[in-house]
Amino acid sequence: MRPLIPLYQPDLSGKERQYVLECIDTAWISSRGDFKARFENAFADYVGVPYAVSVNNGTTALHLALHCLGIGPGDEVIVPTLTYIASVNTIKQTGAIPVFAEVNHGDWELDPADIRRRVTSKTKAVMAVHLYGAVCDMHTIGEIARQHNLMVIEDCAEALGSTFAGQHVGNFGDVACFSFYGNKTLTTGEGGMVVTRKASLAERLRLVCNHGQSPTRRYWHIELGFNYRMTNICAALGLAQIERLPATVTRKRAVAQRYRQALADSRVTMQQLHSEACSGEWLMSVLLPADVDRDCTMEALAGAGIETRPVFACAHEMPMYYREQHFPIAEEISRRGISLPSFPALTNDEITYIARRLTQLLLRNRAVEVIAEG
């Protein structure tokens, strides 16, 4: 069997080892050290925001942002049902109510028309999740938020390198959150970042993620806080990664373009970006034809040495959130979607091989269907 082509693997070919060894040599390995500020400043510069606060993962980034915005019991937060579960869980963890919304057929992103239908007197915020590197219609979502006096949280966990109307994601809401898990475009192993344009919010984010400890008096805690701090070692990895981030994003876009060319004559459907969006191309994700068994297809690809994964299950179908609701577009995408290997070091020959094997499987399935019908 052909050696496995993984779904993702991080590129650690820059100064990651050098910077981590500096942490070890200086003994600054915990949540204090120079690399944290250097990484935060470099990240803020890249995104184009004045303030960036590092945290220990993308999920705590979301929870910290919601908490510091004052989201709490009785509040409603509109969130797409087609998202990774952290988007929803963190709303629930504040005591607020996640209100699920439909996604668009073309780009799989939060549908602004459904946001309008779901706003009530209890709605406090909208969480715009930029799924798989595509970008929500932030102009329309911003307009809805202004009309109803809502806050906007951008979940940018999968969208580093993505832009809308020429601006990097993270510039359109009250606050935005990024993830640096091992399969993300920039990785610190585990880690995350919260960014904002508001000085007062940034100050509170820093306070709360450090146990609510006063910045001027040690061990004096002035409000409820959490231990969400990033370590200096993780920040060292992040700084090394961000030094090469433009080149990484360029390569990931080239990988995605190669896939589009190689799969142009296949039976898959791809995300169609909003006219003002430019994707950072986190994961090449496609919809299989409706008549294809996704699990069997993924199993066959695995047998050919190709790792894939299914698109996220809808949150409203999870046992703890189940309710009698129906989101036909999100459910269809969730049922038919798969993600293909998308890491920067993926070669053009490997992309060609993956596309050929997938196309062959889909053609074989079509042939079986035709024989059955005939």
PDB file of N, CA and C in Angstrom, residues 13-79:
ATOM      1  N   SER A  13      10.262  24.076   9.626  1.00  0.00           N
ATOM      2  CA  SER A  13      11.579  24.167   8.998  1.00  0.00           C
ATOM      3  C   SER A  13      12.254  25.532   9.158  1.00  0.00           C
ATOM      4  N   GLY A  14      11.644  26.422   9.939  1.00  0.00           N
ATOM      5  CA  GLY A  14      12.235  27.736  10.149  1.00  0.00           C
ATOM      6  C   GLY A  14      13.055  27.786  11.427  1.00  0.00           C
ATOM      7  N   LYS A  15      12.836  28.807  12.228  1.00  0.00           N
ATOM      8  CA  LYS A  15      13.625  29.006  13.446  1.00  0.00           C
ATOM      9  C   LYS A  15      12.950  28.423  14.694  1.00  0.00           C
ATOM     10  N   GLU A  16      12.003  27.498  14.481  1.00  0.00           N
ATOM     11  CA  GLU A  16      11.282  26.933  15.617  1.00  0.00           C
ATOM     12  C   GLU A  16      12.232  26.306  16.640  1.00  0.00           C
ATOM     13  N   ARG A  17      13.132  25.462  16.175  1.00  0.00           N
ATOM     14  CA  ARG A  17      14.059  24.790  17.093  1.00  0.00           C
ATOM     15  C   ARG A  17      14.956  25.817  17.806  1.00  0.00           C
ATOM     16  N   GLN A  18      15.467  26.788  17.062  1.00  0.00           N
ATOM     17  CA  GLN A  18      16.357  27.804  17.647  1.00  0.00           C
ATOM     18  C   GLN A  18      15.651  28.579  18.750  1.00  0.00           C
ATOM     19  N   TYR A  19      14.431  29.016  18.481  1.00  0.00           N
ATOM     20  CA  TYR A  19      13.716  29.825  19.462  1.00  0.00           C
ATOM     21  C   TYR A  19      13.316  29.011  20.693  1.00  0.00           C
ATOM     22  N   VAL A  20      12.889  27.774  20.485  1.00  0.00           N
ATOM     23  CA  VAL A  20      12.522  26.926  21.624  1.00  0.00           C
ATOM     24  C   VAL A  20      13.745  26.652  22.498  1.00  0.00           C
ATOM     25  N   LEU A  21      14.886  26.413  21.880  1.00  0.00           N
ATOM     26  CA  LEU A  21      16.106  26.194  22.657  1.00  0.00           C
ATOM     27  C   LEU A  21      16.501  27.445  23.437  1.00  0.00           C
ATOM     28  N   GLU A  22      16.226  28.618  22.881  1.00  0.00           N
ATOM     29  CA  GLU A  22      16.466  29.848  23.634  1.00  0.00           C
ATOM     30  C   GLU A  22      15.626  29.878  24.898  1.00  0.00           C
ATOM     31  N   CYS A  23      14.370  29.441  24.799  1.00  0.00           N
ATOM     32  CA  CYS A  23      13.521  29.357  25.995  1.00  0.00           C
ATOM     33  C   CYS A  23      14.134  28.417  27.027  1.00  0.00           C
ATOM     34  N   ILE A  24      14.583  27.272  26.560  1.00  0.00           N
ATOM     35  CA  ILE A  24      15.161  26.274  27.476  1.00  0.00           C
ATOM     36  C   ILE A  24      16.459  26.794  28.087  1.00  0.00           C
ATOM     37  N   ASP A  25      17.293  27.401  27.264  1.00  0.00           N
ATOM     38  CA  ASP A  25      18.587  27.893  27.759  1.00  0.00           C
ATOM     39  C   ASP A  25      18.422  29.011  28.786  1.00  0.00           C
ATOM     40  N   THR A  26      17.386  29.822  28.633  1.00  0.00           N
ATOM     41  CA  THR A  26      17.161  30.931  29.565  1.00  0.00           C
ATOM     42  C   THR A  26      16.236  30.550  30.714  1.00  0.00           C
ATOM     43  N   ALA A  27      15.643  29.324  30.621  1.00  0.00           N
ATOM     44  CA  ALA A  27      14.706  28.802  31.633  1.00  0.00           C
ATOM     45  C   ALA A  27      13.352  29.497  31.611  1.00  0.00           C
ATOM     46  N   TRP A  28      13.085  30.333  30.591  1.00  0.00           N
ATOM     47  CA  TRP A  28      11.769  30.956  30.464  1.00  0.00           C
ATOM     48  C   TRP A  28      10.876  30.035  29.640  1.00  0.00           C
ATOM     49  N   ILE A  29      10.290  29.048  30.316  1.00  0.00           N
ATOM     50  CA  ILE A  29       9.512  28.031  29.605  1.00  0.00           C
ATOM     51  C   ILE A  29       8.021  28.091  29.922  1.00  0.00           C
ATOM     52  N   SER A  30       7.638  28.898  30.907  1.00  0.00           N
ATOM     53  CA  SER A  30       6.232  28.949  31.312  1.00  0.00           C
ATOM     54  C   SER A  30       5.545  30.136  30.653  1.00  0.00           C
ATOM     55  N   SER A  31       4.700  30.834  31.389  1.00  0.00           N
ATOM     56  CA  SER A  31       3.870  31.865  30.770  1.00  0.00           C
ATOM     57  C   SER A  31       4.480  33.268  30.850  1.00  0.00           C
ATOM     58  N   ARG A  32       5.765  33.354  31.194  1.00  0.00           N
ATOM     59  CA  ARG A  32       6.469  34.634  31.148  1.00  0.00           C
ATOM     60  C   ARG A  32       7.680  34.478  30.242  1.00  0.00           C
ATOM     61  N   GLY A  33       8.030  35.568  29.561  1.00  0.00           N
ATOM     62  CA  GLY A  33       9.176  35.512  28.663  1.00  0.00           C
ATOM     63  C   GLY A  33       9.005  36.449  27.486  1.00  0.00           C
ATOM     64  N   ASP A  34      10.097  36.783  26.835  1.00  0.00           N
ATOM     65  CA  ASP A  34      10.095  37.775  25.763  1.00  0.00           C
ATOM     66  C   ASP A  34       9.335  37.340  24.524  1.00  0.00           C
ATOM     67  N   PHE A  35       9.272  36.039  24.269  1.00  0.00           N
ATOM     68  CA  PHE A  35       8.657  35.591  23.021  1.00  0.00           C
ATOM     69  C   PHE A  35       7.154  35.889  22.969  1.00  0.00           C
ATOM     70  N   LYS A  36       6.519  35.962  24.124  1.00  0.00           N
ATOM     71  CA  LYS A  36       5.077  36.219  24.120  1.00  0.00           C
ATOM     72  C   LYS A  36       4.765  37.588  23.515  1.00  0.00           C
ATOM     73  N   ALA A  37       5.418  38.617  23.990  1.00  0.00           N
ATOM     74  CA  ALA A  37       5.166  39.965  23.466  1.00  0.00           C
ATOM     75  C   ALA A  37       5.592  40.070  22.001  1.00  0.00           C
ATOM     76  N   ARG A  38       6.702  39.435  21.651  1.00  0.00           N
ATOM     77  CA  ARG A  38       7.174  39.484  20.262  1.00  0.00           C
ATOM     78  C   ARG A  38       6.174  38.815  19.326  1.00  0.00           C
ATOM     79  N   PHE A  39       5.650  37.683  19.756  1.00  0.00           N
ATOM     80  CA  PHE A  39       4.663  36.971  18.938  1.00  0.00           C
ATOM     81  C   PHE A  39       3.366  37.777  18.834  1.00  0.00           C
ATOM     82  N   GLU A  40       2.887  38.287  19.948  1.00  0.00           N
ATOM     83  CA  GLU A  40       1.645  39.074  19.923  1.00  0.00           C
ATOM     84  C   GLU A  40       1.779  40.286  19.006  1.00  0.00           C
ATOM     85  N   ASN A  41       2.891  40.979  19.088  1.00  0.00           N
ATOM     86  CA  ASN A  41       3.090  42.167  18.250  1.00  0.00           C
ATOM     87  C   ASN A  41       3.165  41.800  16.778  1.00  0.00           C
ATOM     88  N   ALA A  42       3.883  40.726  16.476  1.00  0.00           N
ATOM     89  CA  ALA A  42       3.997  40.297  15.082  1.00  0.00           C
ATOM     90  C   ALA A  42       2.652  39.852  14.532  1.00  0.00           C
ATOM     91  N   PHE A  43       1.863  39.178  15.372  1.00  0.00           N
ATOM     92  CA  PHE A  43       0.550  38.713  14.929  1.00  0.00           C
ATOM     93  C   PHE A  43      -0.390  39.886  14.693  1.00  0.00           C
ATOM     94  N   ALA A  44      -0.394  40.845  15.614  1.00  0.00           N
ATOM     95  CA  ALA A  44      -1.232  42.034  15.445  1.00  0.00           C
ATOM     96  C   ALA A  44      -0.871  42.769  14.156  1.00  0.00           C
ATOM     97  N   ASP A  45       0.409  42.877  13.867  1.00  0.00           N
ATOM     98  CA  ASP A  45       0.853  43.533  12.633  1.00  0.00           C
ATOM     99  C   ASP A  45       0.351  42.781  11.402  1.00  0.00           C
ATOM    100  N   TYR A  46       0.426  41.465  11.444  1.00  0.00           N
ATOM    101  CA  TYR A  46       0.008  40.669  10.288  1.00  0.00           C
ATOM    102  C   TYR A  46      -1.496  40.820  10.028  1.00  0.00           C
ATOM    103  N   VAL A  47      -2.290  40.750  11.085  1.00  0.00           N
ATOM    104  CA  VAL A  47      -3.746  40.850  10.932  1.00  0.00           C
ATOM    105  C   VAL A  47      -4.175  42.287  10.663  1.00  0.00           C
ATOM    106  N   GLY A  48      -3.397  43.259  11.160  1.00  0.00           N
ATOM    107  CA  GLY A  48      -3.727  44.657  10.960  1.00  0.00           C
ATOM    108  C   GLY A  48      -4.596  45.235  12.052  1.00  0.00           C
ATOM    109  N   VAL A  49      -4.398  44.748  13.288  1.00  0.00           N
ATOM    110  CA  VAL A  49      -5.148  45.245  14.442  1.00  0.00           C
ATOM    111  C   VAL A  49      -4.157  45.773  15.481  1.00  0.00           C
ATOM    112  N   PRO A  50      -4.604  46.661  16.371  1.00  0.00           N
ATOM    113  CA  PRO A  50      -3.670  47.209  17.358  1.00  0.00           C
ATOM    114  C   PRO A  50      -3.376  46.291  18.540  1.00  0.00           C
ATOM    115  N   TYR A  51      -4.286  45.347  18.848  1.00  0.00           N
ATOM    116  CA  TYR A  51      -4.118  44.565  20.074  1.00  0.00           C
ATOM    117  C   TYR A  51      -4.308  43.067  19.802  1.00  0.00           C
ATOM    118  N   ALA A  52      -3.389  42.273  20.338  1.00  0.00           N
ATOM    119  CA  ALA A  52      -3.480  40.817  20.251  1.00  0.00           C
ATOM    120  C   ALA A  52      -3.081  40.223  21.595  1.00  0.00           C
ATOM    121  N   VAL A  53      -3.891  39.323  22.110  1.00  0.00           N
ATOM    122  CA  VAL A  53      -3.658  38.694  23.414  1.00  0.00           C
ATOM    123  C   VAL A  53      -3.546  37.186  23.208  1.00  0.00           C
ATOM    124  N   SER A  54      -2.395  36.615  23.515  1.00  0.00           N
ATOM    125  CA  SER A  54      -2.179  35.185  23.319  1.00  0.00           C
ATOM    126  C   SER A  54      -2.812  34.377  24.447  1.00  0.00           C
ATOM    127  N   VAL A  55      -3.317  33.192  24.085  1.00  0.00           N
ATOM    128  CA  VAL A  55      -3.944  32.285  25.055  1.00  0.00           C
ATOM    129  C   VAL A  55      -3.511  30.854  24.734  1.00  0.00           C
ATOM    130  N   ASN A  56      -3.967  29.904  25.568  1.00  0.00           N
ATOM    131  CA  ASN A  56      -3.434  28.551  25.462  1.00  0.00           C
ATOM    132  C   ASN A  56      -4.111  27.664  24.427  1.00  0.00           C
ATOM    133  N   ASN A  57      -5.251  28.062  23.885  1.00  0.00           N
ATOM    134  CA  ASN A  57      -5.821  27.372  22.728  1.00  0.00           C
ATOM    135  C   ASN A  57      -6.966  28.190  22.134  1.00  0.00           C
ATOM    136  N   GLY A  58      -7.457  27.751  20.992  1.00  0.00           N
ATOM    137  CA  GLY A  58      -8.502  28.507  20.305  1.00  0.00           C
ATOM    138  C   GLY A  58      -9.836  28.480  21.020  1.00  0.00           C
ATOM    139  N   THR A  59     -10.112  27.414  21.738  1.00  0.00           N
ATOM    140  CA  THR A  59     -11.382  27.325  22.467  1.00  0.00           C
ATOM    141  C   THR A  59     -11.411  28.324  23.625  1.00  0.00           C
ATOM    142  N   THR A  60     -10.319  28.401  24.385  1.00  0.00           N
ATOM    143  CA  THR A  60     -10.289  29.378  25.471  1.00  0.00           C
ATOM    144  C   THR A  60     -10.293  30.803  24.921  1.00  0.00           C
ATOM    145  N   ALA A  61      -9.769  30.993  23.713  1.00  0.00           N
ATOM    146  CA  ALA A  61      -9.850  32.310  23.081  1.00  0.00           C
ATOM    147  C   ALA A  61     -11.304  32.732  22.916  1.00  0.00           C
ATOM    148  N   LEU A  62     -12.131  31.812  22.433  1.00  0.00           N
ATOM    149  CA  LEU A  62     -13.552  32.113  22.252  1.00  0.00           C
ATOM    150  C   LEU A  62     -14.244  32.367  23.588  1.00  0.00           C
ATOM    151  N   HIS A  63     -13.985  31.501  24.571  1.00  0.00           N
ATOM    152  CA  HIS A  63     -14.633  31.676  25.872  1.00  0.00           C
ATOM    153  C   HIS A  63     -14.212  32.987  26.526  1.00  0.00           C
ATOM    154  N   LEU A  64     -12.922  33.298  26.454  1.00  0.00           N
ATOM    155  CA  LEU A  64     -12.426  34.547  27.023  1.00  0.00           C
ATOM    156  C   LEU A  64     -13.093  35.749  26.359  1.00  0.00           C
ATOM    157  N   ALA A  65     -13.202  35.721  25.031  1.00  0.00           N
ATOM    158  CA  ALA A  65     -13.814  36.829  24.300  1.00  0.00           C
ATOM    159  C   ALA A  65     -15.270  37.013  24.705  1.00  0.00           C
ATOM    160  N   LEU A  66     -16.025  35.925  24.738  1.00  0.00           N
ATOM    161  CA  LEU A  66     -17.439  36.005  25.114  1.00  0.00           C
ATOM    162  C   LEU A  66     -17.595  36.530  26.538  1.00  0.00           C
ATOM    163  N   HIS A  67     -16.793  35.992  27.456  1.00  0.00           N
ATOM    164  CA  HIS A  67     -16.863  36.415  28.859  1.00  0.00           C
ATOM    165  C   HIS A  67     -16.567  37.907  29.000  1.00  0.00           C
ATOM    166  N   CYS A  68     -15.520  38.369  28.320  1.00  0.00           N
ATOM    167  CA  CYS A  68     -15.104  39.763  28.470  1.00  0.00           C
ATOM    168  C   CYS A  68     -16.035  40.730  27.753  1.00  0.00           C
ATOM    169  N   LEU A  69     -16.833  40.228  26.832  1.00  0.00           N
ATOM    170  CA  LEU A  69     -17.869  41.062  26.202  1.00  0.00           C
ATOM    171  C   LEU A  69     -19.133  41.135  27.061  1.00  0.00           C
ATOM    172  N   GLY A  70     -19.153  40.382  28.148  1.00  0.00           N
ATOM    173  CA  GLY A  70     -20.307  40.423  29.041  1.00  0.00           C
ATOM    174  C   GLY A  70     -21.431  39.493  28.652  1.00  0.00           C
ATOM    175  N   ILE A  71     -21.159  38.523  27.768  1.00  0.00           N
ATOM    176  CA  ILE A  71     -22.170  37.531  27.409  1.00  0.00           C
ATOM    177  C   ILE A  71     -22.409  36.618  28.602  1.00  0.00           C
ATOM    178  N   GLY A  72     -23.685  36.407  28.953  1.00  0.00           N
ATOM    179  CA  GLY A  72     -23.963  35.603  30.132  1.00  0.00           C
ATOM    180  C   GLY A  72     -25.355  35.005  30.126  1.00  0.00           C
ATOM    181  N   PRO A  73     -25.803  34.500  31.271  1.00  0.00           N
ATOM    182  CA  PRO A  73     -27.087  33.804  31.365  1.00  0.00           C
ATOM    183  C   PRO A  73     -28.242  34.638  30.812  1.00  0.00           C
ATOM    184  N   GLY A  74     -29.071  33.973  30.004  1.00  0.00           N
ATOM    185  CA  GLY A  74     -30.234  34.623  29.415  1.00  0.00           C
ATOM    186  C   GLY A  74     -29.975  35.272  28.073  1.00  0.00           C
ATOM    187  N   ASP A  75     -28.712  35.540  27.765  1.00  0.00           N
ATOM    188  CA  ASP A  75     -28.378  36.132  26.470  1.00  0.00           C
ATOM    189  C   ASP A  75     -28.461  35.078  25.372  1.00  0.00           C
ATOM    190  N   GLU A  76     -28.744  35.520  24.165  1.00  0.00           N
ATOM    191  CA  GLU A  76     -28.733  34.644  23.002  1.00  0.00           C
ATOM    192  C   GLU A  76     -27.600  35.068  22.066  1.00  0.00           C
ATOM    193  N   VAL A  77     -26.904  34.084  21.529  1.00  0.00           N
ATOM    194  CA  VAL A  77     -25.839  34.334  20.563  1.00  0.00           C
ATOM    195  C   VAL A  77     -26.133  33.503  19.321  1.00  0.00           C
ATOM    196  N   ILE A  78     -26.281  34.152  18.188  1.00  0.00           N
ATOM    197  CA  ILE A  78     -26.551  33.456  16.936  1.00  0.00           C
ATOM    198  C   ILE A  78     -25.248  32.895  16.386  1.00  0.00           C
ATOM    199  N   VAL A  79     -25.262  31.603  16.015  1.00  0.00           N
ATOM    200  CA  VAL A  79     -24.070  30.910  15.565  1.00  0.00           C
ATOM    201  C   VAL A  79     -24.478  29.906  14.482  1.00  0.00           C
TER     202      VAL A  79
END
